Amino acid sequence: MTAEAAAALLPDGAIVTVSSASGLGCPDAVLAAIGQRFDNTGHPRNITSLHPIAAGDMWGIEGIGHIAKQGCLAKVIAGSYPSGPSSAEQPEIWRMIESNEIPAYNVPSGILFDLHREAAAKRPGVLTKIGIDTFADPNRQGCAMNARAAAEPIVKHVRFEGEDWLYFKTIVPNVAIIRATTADERGNLSFEHEGAYLGPIEQALAVRNNGGIVIAQVKRLAKSGTIKPFAVAVPGIFVDVIVVAPEQMQSTQTVYDPAVSGEVFKPLSTFTKPTFDVSKVVARRVAQEMRFGDAVNIGFGISALVPRILIEEDLHGSVTWMIEHGAIGGIPLLDFQFGCSSNAEAIVSSPTNFLYFQGGGFDATLLSFLQIDKEGSVNVSRLAARPHVTAGAGGFVDISSRAKRLVFSGFFSAGAKLGLENGNLIIHKEGKVRKLVNEIEHVSFSGRRAIEQGQNVVYVTERCVMHLTADGVAVVEIAPGVDLQRDILDQSEFKLLVPRTPKLMDPTLFRPESFGLKLRSAE
């Protein structure tokens, strides 16, 4: 069908699940047609949209923005939302959320994928410990992003087999909008030009098993029987409608790069070394936390530089990088291609990786922080003053809730002017916004829960390295050139512990040449 004909199939009041990860895998042509149909006819009205990962972004792929219209969108439940720079005008979906126009929820991405499985199997819901004592917990926000959502709770505490759990009741979608590269004449889908599978099987099954409509946007059509069986990621029996969109982008600002889809492996020499600056110093210190043979999840921010550090230090392959979108191994990509990996060993579905993360089977995770509080809890998911700068939690809660080792990285304060001179960190001007605060705005990671579970938590900044202890956050290393009292202790709203004289951070980190990184053996 045309995108317009497919859009006409959506009934008023539909619950629509959309497969996307910002610009990656976004079925933008179908979403645009739905928005245009509403503009022309006033239908579909009052739809609920489910987005395990954000649909669209602020960099050229509109995604959910096509349907973020009063009367069209009645409710949104998403793992993440379009985000971008604070200087840009906030997307319409954020205006609707902030003005309390529709109930909006931020549910951890892995739990949203779990809910699709429950809908497909016609089970009552998800019992999980993922998200306890975070914003997903009804003792805090219960995933609600505004007052209207708080008035319609979607999660509650229950006792089961003598233990406390979070319970998310199953949500049954009746329309799925997914995306692939190729569809054959029978609707079988393959993903050869995509950077990730994401979760189309779970989303299609949730709809198919409940009598709904599955719409697949693809780049091209092929003759029946020409897609090899093992290349079919979504069988045609799960699909009702094919929409061909030849101009669909592989990802944000990427028309098509065969290295993103694993069709070409790039020489290690082609990966740019990070520029020597303060961010690189932090990434180098994070790299020192790695152990040979680790399976490591990596998130957005400074930590995304660590794979490039290992290439520079001739240690590529010493750890296996993993990202929630599905790539295992290889080199996670940066900027607009984040969520993809080049030279990956395997690309599995997002729900598969989330199961691995939720169960704590991996060795470590490298994540960022916006704020840290006195209990060691971390906020990455919400800043009320600039909501569209943060995308929401995405898979952060699923990844961090049971990780054995966590390394959070970021700058000690926001807006500081920093420099490097003769192997020392120089603070030319102190930041205006403190990031170590008594109480964070949103608990994305619970320090209290981490202590209960025996998780190993490290915070790496340009000024110091800190550890989470049962008594609080302790400074264990300081950067050369930094004054402990003036530059660290006085810049935190809460009292940092200094259990002993902090060690000096490795001075070679602060010099431009290779610092001779040696990984520890896996324990």
Short mmCIF file of C-alpha atoms in Angstrom, two decimals:
data_model
loop_
_atom_site.label_atom_id
_atom_site.label_comp_id
_atom_site.label_asym_id
_atom_site.label_seq_id
_atom_site.Cartn_x
_atom_site.Cartn_y
_atom_site.Cartn_z
CA MET A 1 0.00 0.00 0.00
CA THR A 2 0.93 3.62 -0.11
CA ALA A 3 1.74 5.22 3.23
CA GLU A 4 -1.52 7.15 2.91
CA ALA A 5 -3.57 3.98 2.43
CA ALA A 6 -1.87 2.34 5.40
CA ALA A 7 -2.54 5.39 7.57
CA ALA A 8 -6.24 5.15 6.71
CA LEU A 9 -6.39 1.74 8.45
CA LEU A 10 -5.83 3.18 11.92
CA PRO A 11 -9.10 3.34 13.87
CA ASP A 12 -9.92 6.07 16.36
CA GLY A 13 -8.75 5.10 19.83
CA ALA A 14 -6.07 2.75 18.52
CA ILE A 15 -3.15 1.66 20.70
CA VAL A 16 -0.20 1.92 18.33
CA THR A 17 3.24 0.43 18.99
CA VAL A 18 6.11 1.92 16.96
CA SER A 19 9.53 0.34 16.41
CA SER A 20 12.31 2.92 16.34
CA ALA A 21 15.40 4.15 18.19
CA SER A 22 15.49 7.88 17.56
CA GLY A 23 16.39 8.06 13.84
CA LEU A 24 17.55 4.44 13.70
CA GLY A 25 14.89 2.21 12.19
CA CYS A 26 12.22 4.91 12.34
CA PRO A 27 9.17 4.24 10.07
CA ASP A 28 8.94 7.96 9.43
CA ALA A 29 6.99 7.82 6.16
CA VAL A 30 4.07 5.96 7.78
CA LEU A 31 4.06 8.26 10.82
CA ALA A 32 4.08 11.28 8.51
CA ALA A 33 1.09 9.89 6.60
CA ILE A 34 -0.84 9.37 9.85
CA GLY A 35 -0.18 12.97 10.84
CA GLN A 36 -1.22 14.22 7.41
CA ARG A 37 -4.40 12.17 7.50
CA PHE A 38 -5.30 13.73 10.85
CA ASP A 39 -4.66 17.22 9.46
CA ASN A 40 -6.93 16.48 6.49
CA THR A 41 -9.75 14.53 8.14
CA GLY A 42 -9.46 14.80 11.93
CA HIS A 43 -8.75 11.06 12.17
CA PRO A 44 -7.40 8.93 13.72
CA ARG A 45 -8.40 10.51 17.02
CA ASN A 46 -7.35 9.73 20.56
CA ILE A 47 -4.62 7.21 19.83
CA THR A 48 -2.22 5.87 22.44
CA SER A 49 1.34 5.38 21.23
CA LEU A 50 3.89 2.96 22.66
CA HIS A 51 7.58 3.52 21.99
CA PRO A 52 10.05 1.14 23.67
CA ILE A 53 12.77 3.50 22.38
CA ALA A 54 12.23 7.03 21.05
CA ALA A 55 10.64 7.51 17.64
CA GLY A 56 12.48 10.33 15.89
CA ASP A 57 14.75 13.05 17.17
CA MET A 58 15.46 16.78 16.89
CA TRP A 59 17.98 16.41 14.07
CA GLY A 60 15.82 15.84 10.99
CA ILE A 61 13.72 12.69 11.55
CA GLU A 62 10.39 13.83 12.95
CA GLY A 63 9.06 10.49 14.23
CA ILE A 64 6.48 10.99 16.97
CA GLY A 65 6.37 14.67 16.05
CA HIS A 66 4.14 13.79 13.08
CA ILE A 67 1.36 12.61 15.42
CA ALA A 68 1.98 14.94 18.39
CA LYS A 69 -1.19 16.88 17.68
CA GLN A 70 -4.04 17.78 20.00
CA GLY A 71 -6.92 15.39 19.34
CA CYS A 72 -4.76 12.87 17.53
CA LEU A 73 -2.47 11.73 20.34
CA ALA A 74 -4.26 11.01 23.61
CA LYS A 75 -1.55 9.22 25.60
CA VAL A 76 2.09 8.24 25.16
CA ILE A 77 4.09 5.53 26.92
CA ALA A 78 7.74 5.53 25.93
CA GLY A 79 11.16 4.36 27.01
CA SER A 80 12.63 7.59 25.67
CA TYR A 81 11.67 10.72 23.77
CA PRO A 82 13.20 12.96 21.08
CA SER A 83 15.99 15.07 22.52
CA GLY A 84 18.40 17.75 21.38
CA PRO A 85 20.30 20.90 22.36
CA SER A 86 18.90 23.33 24.89
CA SER A 87 19.24 26.12 22.34
CA ALA A 88 16.71 24.45 20.01
CA GLU A 89 12.97 24.87 20.34
CA GLN A 90 11.50 21.93 22.21
CA PRO A 91 9.53 19.41 20.11
CA GLU A 92 5.74 19.52 20.21
CA ILE A 93 5.59 16.23 22.15
CA TRP A 94 7.53 17.85 24.99
CA ARG A 95 5.24 20.88 24.96
CA MET A 96 2.23 18.54 25.25
CA ILE A 97 3.87 16.72 28.16
CA GLU A 98 4.96 19.86 30.00
CA SER A 99 1.56 21.54 29.56
CA ASN A 100 -0.17 18.44 30.96
CA GLU A 101 -2.14 18.12 27.72
CA ILE A 102 -1.86 14.31 27.60
CA PRO A 103 -0.78 11.70 30.14
CA ALA A 104 2.84 10.73 29.38
CA TYR A 105 4.96 8.00 30.91
CA ASN A 106 8.63 7.09 30.84
CA VAL A 107 8.86 3.30 31.25
CA PRO A 108 12.25 1.54 31.11
CA SER A 109 12.74 0.22 27.58
CA GLY A 110 13.34 -3.39 28.57
CA ILE A 111 10.13 -3.47 30.60
CA LEU A 112 8.20 -2.10 27.61
CA PHE A 113 9.55 -4.93 25.46
CA ASP A 114 8.59 -7.37 28.24
CA LEU A 115 5.05 -5.96 28.17
CA HIS A 116 4.82 -6.72 24.45
CA ARG A 117 5.72 -10.35 25.12
CA GLU A 118 3.05 -10.51 27.81
CA ALA A 119 0.47 -9.07 25.40
CA ALA A 120 1.46 -11.61 22.72
CA ALA A 121 1.12 -14.52 25.17
CA LYS A 122 -2.07 -13.06 26.70
CA ARG A 123 -0.54 -13.01 30.17
CA PRO A 124 -1.58 -10.46 32.81
CA GLY A 125 1.56 -8.36 33.09
CA VAL A 126 5.19 -8.00 34.12
CA LEU A 127 6.45 -8.76 37.63
CA THR A 128 9.90 -7.29 37.99
CA LYS A 129 12.42 -5.88 40.44
CA ILE A 130 13.89 -3.68 37.72
CA GLY A 131 13.25 -0.06 38.67
CA ILE A 132 12.64 -0.51 42.40
CA ASP A 133 13.52 2.74 44.22
CA THR A 134 13.89 4.64 40.92
CA PHE A 135 11.46 6.98 39.16
CA ALA A 136 9.69 3.85 37.87
CA ASP A 137 8.69 2.94 41.43
CA PRO A 138 5.23 4.15 42.53
CA ASN A 139 6.89 5.26 45.78
CA ARG A 140 8.49 7.92 43.58
CA GLN A 141 6.94 8.99 40.23
CA GLY A 142 5.71 5.58 39.08
CA CYS A 143 6.89 6.40 35.52
CA ALA A 144 4.56 9.42 35.37
CA MET A 145 5.95 12.46 33.55
CA ASN A 146 3.12 14.84 34.46
CA ALA A 147 0.06 15.21 36.67
CA ARG A 148 -2.32 13.57 34.22
CA ALA A 149 -0.16 10.47 34.12
CA ALA A 150 0.14 10.42 37.91
CA ALA A 151 -3.67 10.36 38.08
CA GLU A 152 -3.71 7.24 35.87
CA PRO A 153 -1.02 4.97 37.39
CA ILE A 154 0.36 2.07 35.31
CA VAL A 155 2.60 0.40 37.93
CA LYS A 156 2.09 -0.72 41.51
CA HIS A 157 3.86 -2.59 44.29
CA VAL A 158 2.74 -6.16 44.94
CA ARG A 159 3.80 -8.96 47.27
CA PHE A 160 4.49 -12.27 45.56
CA GLU A 161 6.09 -15.35 47.15
CA GLY A 162 7.07 -13.25 50.13
CA GLU A 163 8.93 -10.60 48.09
CA ASP A 164 8.21 -7.06 46.88
CA TRP A 165 7.83 -6.58 43.12
CA LEU A 166 6.78 -3.91 40.68
CA TYR A 167 3.77 -4.96 38.62
CA PHE A 168 3.04 -3.47 35.21
CA LYS A 169 -0.33 -4.55 33.81
CA THR A 170 -0.26 -5.73 30.20
CA ILE A 171 -1.04 -3.15 27.53
CA VAL A 172 -2.52 -4.69 24.37
CA PRO A 173 -1.69 -2.78 21.17
CA ASN A 174 -3.88 -3.20 18.08
CA VAL A 175 -1.59 -1.57 15.50
CA ALA A 176 2.16 -2.10 15.04
CA ILE A 177 4.33 0.07 12.81
CA ILE A 178 7.72 -1.53 12.24
CA ARG A 179 10.54 -1.09 9.73
CA ALA A 180 12.92 -3.27 7.72
CA THR A 181 15.05 -3.04 4.58
CA THR A 182 13.41 -5.57 2.26
CA ALA A 183 10.00 -7.24 2.04
CA ASP A 184 9.28 -10.06 -0.37
CA GLU A 185 5.90 -10.58 -2.00
CA ARG A 186 4.70 -12.66 0.97
CA GLY A 187 5.66 -9.99 3.51
CA ASN A 188 8.81 -11.66 4.85
CA LEU A 189 11.15 -8.97 6.18
CA SER A 190 14.96 -8.75 6.18
CA PHE A 191 17.16 -6.10 7.77
CA GLU A 192 20.37 -6.10 5.74
CA HIS A 193 20.75 -2.30 5.55
CA GLU A 194 19.64 -1.60 9.12
CA GLY A 195 21.88 -0.78 12.05
CA ALA A 196 19.81 -2.87 14.47
CA TYR A 197 16.78 -5.16 14.60
CA LEU A 198 15.30 -3.43 17.67
CA GLY A 199 12.11 -5.26 18.75
CA PRO A 200 9.82 -5.78 15.73
CA ILE A 201 9.05 -9.45 16.44
CA GLU A 202 7.74 -8.70 19.94
CA GLN A 203 5.72 -5.75 18.68
CA ALA A 204 4.29 -7.61 15.69
CA LEU A 205 3.35 -10.65 17.78
CA ALA A 206 1.66 -8.50 20.43
CA VAL A 207 -0.60 -7.12 17.70
CA ARG A 208 -0.97 -10.24 15.54
CA ASN A 209 -2.05 -12.45 18.46
CA ASN A 210 -4.68 -9.92 19.45
CA GLY A 211 -6.27 -9.48 16.03
CA GLY A 212 -4.68 -6.16 15.07
CA ILE A 213 -2.89 -4.72 12.05
CA VAL A 214 0.89 -4.90 11.47
CA ILE A 215 2.31 -2.30 9.07
CA ALA A 216 5.90 -2.65 7.87
CA GLN A 217 7.77 0.19 6.16
CA VAL A 218 10.62 -1.03 3.92
CA LYS A 219 13.11 0.32 1.44
CA ARG A 220 12.39 -2.16 -1.38
CA LEU A 221 10.41 -5.18 -2.54
CA ALA A 222 11.77 -8.58 -3.59
CA LYS A 223 10.35 -11.66 -5.30
CA SER A 224 8.98 -14.42 -3.06
CA GLY A 225 11.60 -16.97 -2.11
CA THR A 226 14.59 -14.70 -2.72
CA ILE A 227 15.21 -13.87 0.96
CA LYS A 228 17.04 -16.80 2.54
CA PRO A 229 15.21 -18.33 5.53
CA PHE A 230 17.82 -17.37 8.13
CA ALA A 231 17.81 -13.80 6.79
CA VAL A 232 14.09 -13.39 7.50
CA ALA A 233 13.83 -11.47 10.77
CA VAL A 234 10.03 -11.08 10.72
CA PRO A 235 8.00 -13.76 8.88
CA GLY A 236 5.32 -12.59 6.49
CA ILE A 237 2.59 -14.36 8.49
CA PHE A 238 3.07 -11.65 11.13
CA VAL A 239 2.67 -8.78 8.64
CA ASP A 240 -0.48 -7.31 7.05
CA VAL A 241 0.69 -4.27 5.10
CA ILE A 242 3.90 -3.28 3.30
CA VAL A 243 4.72 0.37 2.64
CA VAL A 244 7.70 1.01 0.36
CA ALA A 245 9.71 4.15 1.25
CA PRO A 246 12.85 4.10 -0.93
CA GLU A 247 14.27 7.24 0.67
CA GLN A 248 14.14 6.01 4.27
CA MET A 249 17.25 7.00 6.22
CA GLN A 250 19.42 4.34 7.80
CA SER A 251 19.81 6.56 10.86
CA THR A 252 19.89 10.26 11.68
CA GLN A 253 21.90 12.12 9.03
CA THR A 254 23.02 8.75 7.60
CA VAL A 255 21.43 7.72 4.31
CA TYR A 256 23.33 4.44 4.16
CA ASP A 257 26.68 3.25 5.48
CA PRO A 258 27.44 -0.46 4.94
CA ALA A 259 29.73 -0.42 7.99
CA VAL A 260 26.72 0.43 10.18
CA SER A 261 24.80 -2.63 8.95
CA GLY A 262 27.80 -4.96 9.23
CA GLU A 263 28.18 -5.47 5.48
CA VAL A 264 31.67 -3.95 5.50
CA PHE A 265 34.25 -4.07 8.29
CA LYS A 266 36.33 -0.91 8.66
CA PRO A 267 40.09 -1.04 9.32
CA LEU A 268 40.89 0.00 12.89
CA SER A 269 43.14 2.70 11.45
CA THR A 270 40.08 4.54 10.08
CA PHE A 271 38.58 5.17 13.53
CA THR A 272 39.49 8.68 14.64
CA LYS A 273 41.43 9.01 17.87
CA PRO A 274 39.66 11.23 20.40
CA THR A 275 41.07 14.73 20.58
CA PHE A 276 43.27 15.22 23.62
CA ASP A 277 41.12 17.23 26.01
CA VAL A 278 39.52 16.88 29.42
CA SER A 279 36.83 14.49 28.13
CA LYS A 280 39.55 12.19 26.86
CA VAL A 281 41.27 12.26 30.24
CA VAL A 282 38.03 11.12 31.90
CA ALA A 283 37.54 8.40 29.29
CA ARG A 284 41.10 7.19 29.86
CA ARG A 285 40.46 6.86 33.59
CA VAL A 286 37.24 4.96 32.88
CA ALA A 287 39.24 2.61 30.65
CA GLN A 288 41.41 1.72 33.62
CA GLU A 289 38.35 0.13 35.24
CA MET A 290 38.13 -2.47 32.45
CA ARG A 291 39.27 -6.06 32.89
CA PHE A 292 40.52 -8.39 30.20
CA GLY A 293 37.64 -10.51 28.85
CA ASP A 294 34.84 -8.33 30.23
CA ALA A 295 31.46 -8.10 28.49
CA VAL A 296 30.70 -4.39 28.87
CA ASN A 297 27.60 -2.37 28.11
CA ILE A 298 28.36 1.15 27.00
CA GLY A 299 26.14 4.22 27.08
CA PHE A 300 26.06 7.68 25.56
CA GLY A 301 28.41 10.43 26.71
CA ILE A 302 32.07 10.43 27.70
CA SER A 303 32.11 6.66 28.17
CA ALA A 304 31.38 6.23 24.44
CA LEU A 305 34.99 7.34 23.85
CA VAL A 306 36.43 4.37 25.75
CA PRO A 307 36.40 1.92 22.79
CA ARG A 308 38.50 4.45 20.84
CA ILE A 309 40.89 4.67 23.79
CA LEU A 310 41.40 0.90 23.66
CA ILE A 311 42.08 1.07 19.91
CA GLU A 312 44.66 3.78 20.51
CA GLU A 313 46.29 1.67 23.23
CA ASP A 314 46.37 -1.45 20.97
CA LEU A 315 43.87 -3.22 23.22
CA HIS A 316 40.89 -3.52 20.89
CA GLY A 317 39.24 -6.90 21.42
CA SER A 318 40.32 -7.14 25.06
CA VAL A 319 36.70 -6.51 26.11
CA THR A 320 33.44 -7.14 24.24
CA TRP A 321 31.31 -4.02 23.90
CA MET A 322 27.51 -4.30 23.99
CA ILE A 323 24.79 -1.74 23.33
CA GLU A 324 21.12 -2.04 24.16
CA HIS A 325 20.02 -1.66 20.54
CA GLY A 326 21.47 -5.09 19.77
CA ALA A 327 25.12 -4.97 18.71
CA ILE A 328 27.62 -7.29 20.41
CA GLY A 329 31.32 -6.71 19.81
CA GLY A 330 32.93 -4.33 17.37
CA ILE A 331 33.25 -0.59 17.95
CA PRO A 332 30.19 1.38 19.10
CA LEU A 333 29.72 4.44 16.91
CA LEU A 334 29.38 8.04 18.03
CA ASP A 335 27.16 11.09 17.53
CA PHE A 336 24.22 10.52 15.14
CA GLN A 337 25.17 6.86 14.63
CA PHE A 338 25.07 6.06 18.34
CA GLY A 339 23.11 2.84 18.85
CA CYS A 340 25.01 1.16 16.03
CA SER A 341 28.39 -0.58 15.99
CA SER A 342 30.87 -1.09 13.23
CA ASN A 343 32.63 -4.48 12.92
CA ALA A 344 30.12 -6.12 15.28
CA GLU A 345 30.47 -9.83 16.03
CA ALA A 346 26.70 -10.21 16.21
CA ILE A 347 23.55 -8.12 16.10
CA VAL A 348 20.69 -9.51 18.15
CA SER A 349 17.33 -8.00 19.02
CA SER A 350 17.06 -5.29 21.66
CA PRO A 351 14.80 -7.46 23.86
CA THR A 352 17.49 -10.18 23.85
CA ASN A 353 20.16 -7.79 25.10
CA PHE A 354 17.74 -6.35 27.65
CA LEU A 355 17.15 -9.82 29.10
CA TYR A 356 20.91 -10.18 29.47
CA PHE A 357 21.12 -6.82 31.22
CA GLN A 358 18.06 -7.28 33.44
CA GLY A 359 19.43 -10.59 34.69
CA GLY A 360 22.88 -9.14 35.41
CA GLY A 361 24.72 -11.66 33.23
CA PHE A 362 27.25 -9.13 31.90
CA ASP A 363 30.36 -7.86 33.69
CA ALA A 364 30.17 -4.06 33.74
CA THR A 365 28.45 -0.99 32.36
CA LEU A 366 29.84 2.44 31.51
CA LEU A 367 27.22 5.17 31.90
CA SER A 368 26.94 8.93 32.31
CA PHE A 369 25.48 11.12 35.01
CA LEU A 370 23.71 14.48 35.13
CA GLN A 371 23.48 14.58 38.93
CA ILE A 372 24.65 12.51 41.91
CA ASP A 373 23.11 12.75 45.37
CA LYS A 374 24.28 12.00 48.91
CA GLU A 375 23.12 8.37 48.67
CA GLY A 376 25.04 7.87 45.43
CA SER A 377 21.87 7.83 43.32
CA VAL A 378 22.18 9.12 39.76
CA ASN A 379 19.92 11.20 37.54
CA VAL A 380 20.23 10.93 33.77
CA SER A 381 16.60 11.12 32.79
CA ARG A 382 15.15 14.52 33.66
CA LEU A 383 16.13 18.14 34.16
CA ALA A 384 12.96 20.16 34.70
CA ALA A 385 14.52 23.37 33.42
CA ARG A 386 15.46 21.79 30.07
CA PRO A 387 13.35 18.65 29.64
CA HIS A 388 14.03 18.09 25.94
CA VAL A 389 17.80 17.99 26.53
CA THR A 390 17.34 14.59 28.17
CA ALA A 391 15.64 11.79 26.29
CA GLY A 392 14.29 10.05 29.37
CA ALA A 393 15.82 6.89 30.77
CA GLY A 394 15.66 4.56 27.76
CA GLY A 395 17.40 1.34 28.81
CA PHE A 396 19.38 2.95 31.64
CA VAL A 397 17.25 1.45 34.42
CA ASP A 398 17.22 -2.05 32.87
CA ILE A 399 21.01 -1.93 32.46
CA SER A 400 21.95 -0.46 35.84
CA SER A 401 19.50 -2.25 38.13
CA ARG A 402 21.52 -5.49 38.38
CA ALA A 403 24.90 -4.66 36.84
CA LYS A 404 27.76 -6.13 38.86
CA ARG A 405 30.06 -3.13 38.26
CA LEU A 406 29.03 0.36 37.24
CA VAL A 407 31.27 3.22 36.17
CA PHE A 408 29.49 6.57 35.90
CA SER A 409 31.40 9.36 34.18
CA GLY A 410 30.88 13.08 33.73
CA PHE A 411 32.15 16.53 34.68
CA PHE A 412 32.15 17.46 38.36
CA SER A 413 30.18 20.66 37.73
CA ALA A 414 28.36 22.11 34.73
CA GLY A 415 29.84 25.05 32.85
CA ALA A 416 33.34 25.05 34.33
CA LYS A 417 36.19 26.26 32.11
CA LEU A 418 38.88 23.61 32.26
CA GLY A 419 42.30 23.10 30.76
CA LEU A 420 45.32 20.80 30.78
CA GLU A 421 48.81 22.16 31.34
CA ASN A 422 52.02 20.22 31.95
CA GLY A 423 50.16 17.13 33.15
CA ASN A 424 47.86 19.05 35.50
CA LEU A 425 44.16 19.83 35.42
CA ILE A 426 43.57 23.58 35.50
CA ILE A 427 40.21 24.99 36.58
CA HIS A 428 40.15 28.43 34.96
CA LYS A 429 36.60 29.18 36.11
CA GLU A 430 34.30 27.22 38.38
CA GLY A 431 31.03 25.89 36.98
CA LYS A 432 27.77 27.64 37.78
CA VAL A 433 25.70 24.48 38.27
CA ARG A 434 26.56 21.86 40.86
CA LYS A 435 26.06 18.25 39.83
CA LEU A 436 26.68 16.71 43.26
CA VAL A 437 23.48 17.73 45.03
CA ASN A 438 21.61 16.81 48.20
CA GLU A 439 18.59 15.61 46.24
CA ILE A 440 18.48 14.79 42.55
CA GLU A 441 15.45 15.61 40.41
CA HIS A 442 14.92 12.06 39.13
CA VAL A 443 16.31 8.81 40.51
CA SER A 444 17.43 6.90 37.42
CA PHE A 445 19.78 4.72 39.50
CA SER A 446 19.30 4.02 43.20
CA GLY A 447 22.43 4.16 45.32
CA ARG A 448 20.48 2.76 48.26
CA ARG A 449 19.42 -0.24 46.19
CA ALA A 450 22.99 -0.70 44.92
CA ILE A 451 24.29 -1.03 48.48
CA GLU A 452 21.57 -3.58 49.29
CA GLN A 453 22.54 -5.66 46.25
CA GLY A 454 26.29 -5.38 46.69
CA GLN A 455 26.89 -3.58 43.39
CA ASN A 456 30.33 -2.04 42.80
CA VAL A 457 29.84 1.63 41.87
CA VAL A 458 32.56 4.06 40.71
CA TYR A 459 32.13 7.71 39.68
CA VAL A 460 34.85 9.16 37.43
CA THR A 461 35.16 12.92 36.91
CA GLU A 462 37.96 15.15 35.69
CA ARG A 463 38.78 16.16 39.29
CA CYS A 464 38.47 12.94 41.20
CA VAL A 465 37.36 9.33 41.34
CA MET A 466 34.72 8.40 43.90
CA HIS A 467 33.35 5.12 45.21
CA LEU A 468 29.92 4.36 46.66
CA THR A 469 30.15 2.95 50.17
CA ALA A 470 27.57 2.02 52.79
CA ASP A 471 28.34 5.34 54.51
CA GLY A 472 28.12 7.54 51.41
CA VAL A 473 30.19 8.70 48.45
CA ALA A 474 33.93 8.62 49.10
CA VAL A 475 36.75 10.42 47.26
CA VAL A 476 39.53 7.91 46.55
CA GLU A 477 41.66 9.66 43.88
CA ILE A 478 42.26 13.27 42.92
CA ALA A 479 43.65 14.80 39.74
CA PRO A 480 47.06 16.47 39.68
CA GLY A 481 46.66 20.23 40.01
CA VAL A 482 43.40 19.96 41.97
CA ASP A 483 42.90 21.20 45.53
CA LEU A 484 40.84 18.67 47.48
CA GLN A 485 39.02 21.20 49.66
CA ARG A 486 38.49 24.07 47.22
CA ASP A 487 37.84 22.18 43.99
CA ILE A 488 36.07 19.05 45.25
CA LEU A 489 34.69 19.14 48.79
CA ASP A 490 33.50 22.77 48.61
CA GLN A 491 31.81 22.17 45.23
CA SER A 492 29.52 19.40 46.50
CA GLU A 493 26.23 20.18 48.23
CA PHE A 494 26.55 17.08 50.39
CA LYS A 495 29.48 15.94 52.50
CA LEU A 496 31.85 13.74 50.57
CA LEU A 497 33.76 11.16 52.58
CA VAL A 498 37.54 11.16 52.56
CA PRO A 499 38.36 7.92 54.38
CA ARG A 500 42.11 8.32 53.80
CA THR A 501 44.47 10.57 51.89
CA PRO A 502 43.25 10.19 48.29
CA LYS A 503 45.69 8.76 45.77
CA LEU A 504 46.84 10.87 42.87
CA MET A 505 45.16 9.91 39.62
CA ASP A 506 47.66 8.43 37.17
CA PRO A 507 49.58 11.51 35.87
CA THR A 508 50.06 9.90 32.43
CA LEU A 509 46.30 10.27 31.87
CA PHE A 510 46.79 14.03 31.67
CA ARG A 511 49.42 13.97 28.93
CA PRO A 512 48.71 13.68 25.20
CA GLU A 513 50.88 10.66 24.42
CA SER A 514 49.78 7.04 24.96
CA PHE A 515 49.58 6.24 28.66
CA GLY A 516 50.38 2.52 28.41
CA LEU A 517 47.02 1.15 29.52
CA LYS A 518 47.17 -2.35 31.00
CA LEU A 519 43.93 -4.17 31.76
CA ARG A 520 43.55 -6.28 34.85
CA SER A 521 42.77 -9.97 34.53
CA ALA A 522 39.12 -10.90 34.87
CA GLU A 523 38.23 -12.04 38.38
#
